Amino acid sequence: MIIHKTERTCLFIDGSSLYSASRGLNFDVDYRKLLDFFSNRCNLLRAHYYAAILDTEEYSPIKPLTDWLSYNGYFLVTKTAREYTDQNGRRRIKGNMDIEIAVDMMEAAPRIDHAILFTGDSDFRRVVEAVQRQGVRVSVVSSMRSSPPLIGDELRRQADQFVDLADIADEITRRQAEPRPRQTPIRHPADQLSEPE
């Protein structure tokens, strides 16, 4: 991954996309290590994390993660997800954060040199192009090696740099040889809500 120490950089992390990609590669993201990885390699101005949260009386499995992120260096952007039942009777969650990410990227563009976008959604191709026209270098982090691949071809072609999540996995996940921390690794559990019970 090409990152320059002097570049003013922002991370834009689509939480559910990062969770899906890491799950497809069979590892859990350690968000402290992820933040350290980028903080040590560039002038990291802000790390945005986007999550749709189900607004119910029940306990939300994503709540501990979002609480931790908001107290540990991430700029948390959330909105209420909508729950529905699909035609097969399975409980599903709908909560797309595309507009929030696109707006924040456009607003940040005049003040940054490098945007690092964690998503594989080709819908972002147009905003990546618009940010590039403002002189911002854009790296996209997702995975071709997951099963199925989670990066859209149009987005991968538009990015200045595509980084496969598998290539930086060793830097952002807890290694097996490490002693287990007091708390479990922090990961994005949103997809568990949409799986059948």
PDB file of C-alpha atoms in Angstrom, residues 3-160:
ATOM      1  CA  ILE A   3       0.936   5.950   1.680  1.00  0.00           C
ATOM      2  CA  HIS A   4       3.029   9.081   2.094  1.00  0.00           C
ATOM      3  CA  LYS A   5       3.857  10.289   5.596  1.00  0.00           C
ATOM      4  CA  THR A   6       3.060  13.916   4.786  1.00  0.00           C
ATOM      5  CA  GLU A   7      -0.291  13.309   3.090  1.00  0.00           C
ATOM      6  CA  ARG A   8      -3.308  14.718   4.884  1.00  0.00           C
ATOM      7  CA  THR A   9      -5.439  11.596   4.940  1.00  0.00           C
ATOM      8  CA  CYS A  10      -8.964  10.601   5.939  1.00  0.00           C
ATOM      9  CA  LEU A  11     -10.382   7.098   6.277  1.00  0.00           C
ATOM     10  CA  PHE A  12     -13.969   6.463   5.188  1.00  0.00           C
ATOM     11  CA  ILE A  13     -14.993   3.052   6.533  1.00  0.00           C
ATOM     12  CA  ASP A  14     -18.263   1.477   5.451  1.00  0.00           C
ATOM     13  CA  GLY A  15     -18.630  -0.704   8.552  1.00  0.00           C
ATOM     14  CA  SER A  16     -20.812  -3.418   7.073  1.00  0.00           C
ATOM     15  CA  SER A  17     -18.628  -3.664   3.954  1.00  0.00           C
ATOM     16  CA  LEU A  18     -15.433  -4.002   6.003  1.00  0.00           C
ATOM     17  CA  TYR A  19     -17.097  -6.596   8.220  1.00  0.00           C
ATOM     18  CA  SER A  20     -18.254  -8.631   5.187  1.00  0.00           C
ATOM     19  CA  ALA A  21     -14.825  -8.511   3.567  1.00  0.00           C
ATOM     20  CA  SER A  22     -12.959  -9.502   6.741  1.00  0.00           C
ATOM     21  CA  ARG A  23     -15.465 -12.280   7.425  1.00  0.00           C
ATOM     22  CA  GLY A  24     -14.980 -13.529   3.857  1.00  0.00           C
ATOM     23  CA  LEU A  25     -11.237 -13.682   4.585  1.00  0.00           C
ATOM     24  CA  ASN A  26     -11.801 -15.399   7.963  1.00  0.00           C
ATOM     25  CA  PHE A  27     -10.434 -12.769  10.315  1.00  0.00           C
ATOM     26  CA  ASP A  28     -11.730 -10.170  12.730  1.00  0.00           C
ATOM     27  CA  VAL A  29     -10.582  -6.567  12.458  1.00  0.00           C
ATOM     28  CA  ASP A  30      -8.877  -5.107  15.503  1.00  0.00           C
ATOM     29  CA  TYR A  31      -9.913  -1.461  15.196  1.00  0.00           C
ATOM     30  CA  ARG A  32      -7.153  -0.203  17.494  1.00  0.00           C
ATOM     31  CA  LYS A  33      -4.540  -1.802  15.213  1.00  0.00           C
ATOM     32  CA  LEU A  34      -6.287  -0.472  12.119  1.00  0.00           C
ATOM     33  CA  LEU A  35      -6.130   3.077  13.476  1.00  0.00           C
ATOM     34  CA  ASP A  36      -2.482   2.637  14.532  1.00  0.00           C
ATOM     35  CA  PHE A  37      -1.570   1.192  11.120  1.00  0.00           C
ATOM     36  CA  PHE A  38      -2.706   4.334   9.320  1.00  0.00           C
ATOM     37  CA  SER A  39      -1.711   6.847  12.028  1.00  0.00           C
ATOM     38  CA  ASN A  40       1.890   5.620  11.826  1.00  0.00           C
ATOM     39  CA  ARG A  41       2.054   5.892   8.031  1.00  0.00           C
ATOM     40  CA  CYS A  42       0.422   9.226   7.198  1.00  0.00           C
ATOM     41  CA  ASN A  43      -0.920  12.471   8.617  1.00  0.00           C
ATOM     42  CA  LEU A  44      -4.280  10.959   9.580  1.00  0.00           C
ATOM     43  CA  LEU A  45      -6.773  13.775  10.081  1.00  0.00           C
ATOM     44  CA  ARG A  46      -9.859  11.673  10.757  1.00  0.00           C
ATOM     45  CA  ALA A  47     -11.129   8.094  10.620  1.00  0.00           C
ATOM     46  CA  HIS A  48     -14.833   8.029   9.798  1.00  0.00           C
ATOM     47  CA  TYR A  49     -16.786   4.872  10.612  1.00  0.00           C
ATOM     48  CA  TYR A  50     -20.299   4.448   9.190  1.00  0.00           C
ATOM     49  CA  ALA A  51     -22.915   2.134  10.667  1.00  0.00           C
ATOM     50  CA  ALA A  52     -26.653   1.703  10.433  1.00  0.00           C
ATOM     51  CA  ILE A  53     -28.034   0.733  13.837  1.00  0.00           C
ATOM     52  CA  LEU A  54     -31.327  -0.976  14.465  1.00  0.00           C
ATOM     53  CA  ASP A  55     -33.428   1.226  16.728  1.00  0.00           C
ATOM     54  CA  THR A  56     -35.271  -1.216  18.978  1.00  0.00           C
ATOM     55  CA  GLU A  57     -35.784  -1.771  22.659  1.00  0.00           C
ATOM     56  CA  GLU A  58     -33.655  -4.897  22.379  1.00  0.00           C
ATOM     57  CA  TYR A  59     -29.892  -5.055  22.849  1.00  0.00           C
ATOM     58  CA  SER A  60     -27.976  -4.320  19.643  1.00  0.00           C
ATOM     59  CA  PRO A  61     -24.801  -6.398  19.065  1.00  0.00           C
ATOM     60  CA  ILE A  62     -23.187  -3.452  17.274  1.00  0.00           C
ATOM     61  CA  LYS A  63     -23.610  -1.091  20.264  1.00  0.00           C
ATOM     62  CA  PRO A  64     -20.418  -2.127  22.141  1.00  0.00           C
ATOM     63  CA  LEU A  65     -18.399  -1.639  18.957  1.00  0.00           C
ATOM     64  CA  THR A  66     -19.823   1.782  18.147  1.00  0.00           C
ATOM     65  CA  ASP A  67     -19.382   2.912  21.762  1.00  0.00           C
ATOM     66  CA  TRP A  68     -15.753   1.794  21.730  1.00  0.00           C
ATOM     67  CA  LEU A  69     -15.056   3.444  18.372  1.00  0.00           C
ATOM     68  CA  SER A  70     -16.519   6.785  19.452  1.00  0.00           C
ATOM     69  CA  TYR A  71     -14.239   6.877  22.520  1.00  0.00           C
ATOM     70  CA  ASN A  72     -11.108   5.644  20.766  1.00  0.00           C
ATOM     71  CA  GLY A  73     -10.285   7.950  17.887  1.00  0.00           C
ATOM     72  CA  TYR A  74     -13.004   7.253  15.319  1.00  0.00           C
ATOM     73  CA  PHE A  75     -15.565   9.765  14.084  1.00  0.00           C
ATOM     74  CA  LEU A  76     -18.752   7.750  14.222  1.00  0.00           C
ATOM     75  CA  VAL A  77     -21.548   8.362  11.706  1.00  0.00           C
ATOM     76  CA  THR A  78     -24.728   6.387  12.346  1.00  0.00           C
ATOM     77  CA  LYS A  79     -28.320   6.294  11.266  1.00  0.00           C
ATOM     78  CA  THR A  80     -31.311   4.172  12.111  1.00  0.00           C
ATOM     79  CA  ALA A  81     -31.613   0.933  10.177  1.00  0.00           C
ATOM     80  CA  ARG A  82     -34.975  -0.424   9.148  1.00  0.00           C
ATOM     81  CA  GLU A  83     -35.998  -3.985   9.949  1.00  0.00           C
ATOM     82  CA  TYR A  84     -38.248  -6.016   7.658  1.00  0.00           C
ATOM     83  CA  THR A  85     -39.155  -9.627   6.913  1.00  0.00           C
ATOM     84  CA  ASP A  86     -38.297 -10.941   3.450  1.00  0.00           C
ATOM     85  CA  GLN A  87     -40.505 -13.196   1.315  1.00  0.00           C
ATOM     86  CA  ASN A  88     -38.957 -16.297   2.933  1.00  0.00           C
ATOM     87  CA  GLY A  89     -39.842 -15.076   6.427  1.00  0.00           C
ATOM     88  CA  ARG A  90     -36.257 -14.154   7.348  1.00  0.00           C
ATOM     89  CA  ARG A  91     -35.541 -11.077   9.383  1.00  0.00           C
ATOM     90  CA  ARG A  92     -33.520  -8.545   7.355  1.00  0.00           C
ATOM     91  CA  ILE A  93     -31.955  -5.180   8.094  1.00  0.00           C
ATOM     92  CA  LYS A  94     -31.800  -2.288   5.599  1.00  0.00           C
ATOM     93  CA  GLY A  95     -29.447   0.568   6.375  1.00  0.00           C
ATOM     94  CA  ASN A  96     -27.393   1.954   3.506  1.00  0.00           C
ATOM     95  CA  MET A  97     -24.750   4.588   4.401  1.00  0.00           C
ATOM     96  CA  ASP A  98     -23.729   5.515   0.820  1.00  0.00           C
ATOM     97  CA  ILE A  99     -25.049   9.082   0.875  1.00  0.00           C
ATOM     98  CA  GLU A 100     -23.405   9.864   4.225  1.00  0.00           C
ATOM     99  CA  ILE A 101     -20.045   8.588   2.993  1.00  0.00           C
ATOM    100  CA  ALA A 102     -20.312  10.442  -0.339  1.00  0.00           C
ATOM    101  CA  VAL A 103     -21.230  13.756   1.333  1.00  0.00           C
ATOM    102  CA  ASP A 104     -18.371  13.482   3.844  1.00  0.00           C
ATOM    103  CA  MET A 105     -15.853  12.645   1.108  1.00  0.00           C
ATOM    104  CA  MET A 106     -16.944  15.663  -0.950  1.00  0.00           C
ATOM    105  CA  GLU A 107     -16.802  17.978   2.086  1.00  0.00           C
ATOM    106  CA  ALA A 108     -13.335  16.723   3.094  1.00  0.00           C
ATOM    107  CA  ALA A 109     -11.828  16.854  -0.416  1.00  0.00           C
ATOM    108  CA  PRO A 110     -10.612  20.499  -0.305  1.00  0.00           C
ATOM    109  CA  ARG A 111      -8.683  19.803   2.920  1.00  0.00           C
ATOM    110  CA  ILE A 112      -7.085  16.416   2.241  1.00  0.00           C
ATOM    111  CA  ASP A 113      -4.524  14.828  -0.066  1.00  0.00           C
ATOM    112  CA  HIS A 114      -5.566  11.189   0.249  1.00  0.00           C
ATOM    113  CA  ALA A 115      -8.931   9.508   0.879  1.00  0.00           C
ATOM    114  CA  ILE A 116      -8.905   5.839   1.860  1.00  0.00           C
ATOM    115  CA  LEU A 117     -12.302   4.282   1.250  1.00  0.00           C
ATOM    116  CA  PHE A 118     -13.190   0.906   2.769  1.00  0.00           C
ATOM    117  CA  THR A 119     -15.914  -0.493   0.518  1.00  0.00           C
ATOM    118  CA  GLY A 120     -16.342  -2.603  -2.570  1.00  0.00           C
ATOM    119  CA  ASP A 121     -19.565  -0.996  -3.759  1.00  0.00           C
ATOM    120  CA  SER A 122     -19.304   0.256  -7.354  1.00  0.00           C
ATOM    121  CA  ASP A 123     -21.919   2.902  -6.559  1.00  0.00           C
ATOM    122  CA  PHE A 124     -19.000   4.902  -5.121  1.00  0.00           C
ATOM    123  CA  ARG A 125     -17.227   5.153  -8.490  1.00  0.00           C
ATOM    124  CA  ARG A 126     -18.793   8.530  -9.263  1.00  0.00           C
ATOM    125  CA  VAL A 127     -17.915  10.152  -5.931  1.00  0.00           C
ATOM    126  CA  VAL A 128     -14.373   8.774  -6.194  1.00  0.00           C
ATOM    127  CA  GLU A 129     -14.081  10.401  -9.620  1.00  0.00           C
ATOM    128  CA  ALA A 130     -15.459  13.718  -8.286  1.00  0.00           C
ATOM    129  CA  VAL A 131     -12.999  13.735  -5.375  1.00  0.00           C
ATOM    130  CA  GLN A 132     -10.110  12.896  -7.718  1.00  0.00           C
ATOM    131  CA  ARG A 133     -10.998  15.908  -9.891  1.00  0.00           C
ATOM    132  CA  GLN A 134     -10.374  18.033  -6.785  1.00  0.00           C
ATOM    133  CA  GLY A 135      -6.809  16.703  -6.610  1.00  0.00           C
ATOM    134  CA  VAL A 136      -7.344  14.000  -3.988  1.00  0.00           C
ATOM    135  CA  ARG A 137      -5.709  10.609  -4.378  1.00  0.00           C
ATOM    136  CA  VAL A 138      -8.194   7.821  -3.592  1.00  0.00           C
ATOM    137  CA  SER A 139      -7.322   4.341  -2.369  1.00  0.00           C
ATOM    138  CA  VAL A 140     -10.032   1.698  -2.103  1.00  0.00           C
ATOM    139  CA  VAL A 141      -9.734  -1.181   0.361  1.00  0.00           C
ATOM    140  CA  SER A 142     -11.846  -4.289  -0.171  1.00  0.00           C
ATOM    141  CA  SER A 143     -11.199  -7.832  -1.333  1.00  0.00           C
ATOM    142  CA  MET A 144     -10.845  -9.832  -4.522  1.00  0.00           C
ATOM    143  CA  ARG A 145      -9.716 -12.868  -2.505  1.00  0.00           C
ATOM    144  CA  SER A 146     -12.838 -13.260  -0.404  1.00  0.00           C
ATOM    145  CA  SER A 147     -15.485 -15.674  -1.548  1.00  0.00           C
ATOM    146  CA  PRO A 148     -17.277 -14.125  -3.350  1.00  0.00           C
ATOM    147  CA  PRO A 149     -15.040 -11.180  -4.336  1.00  0.00           C
ATOM    148  CA  LEU A 150     -16.408  -7.999  -2.763  1.00  0.00           C
ATOM    149  CA  ILE A 151     -14.998  -5.276  -5.004  1.00  0.00           C
ATOM    150  CA  GLY A 152     -16.869  -3.918  -8.007  1.00  0.00           C
ATOM    151  CA  ASP A 153     -14.777  -3.725 -11.155  1.00  0.00           C
ATOM    152  CA  GLU A 154     -15.765  -0.107 -11.952  1.00  0.00           C
ATOM    153  CA  LEU A 155     -14.702   1.070  -8.489  1.00  0.00           C
ATOM    154  CA  ARG A 156     -11.413  -0.823  -8.636  1.00  0.00           C
ATOM    155  CA  ARG A 157     -10.594   0.727 -12.018  1.00  0.00           C
ATOM    156  CA  GLN A 158     -11.502   4.266 -10.883  1.00  0.00           C
ATOM    157  CA  ALA A 159      -9.390   4.173  -7.706  1.00  0.00           C
ATOM    158  CA  ASP A 160      -5.831   5.473  -7.832  1.00  0.00           C
TER     159      ASP A 160
END
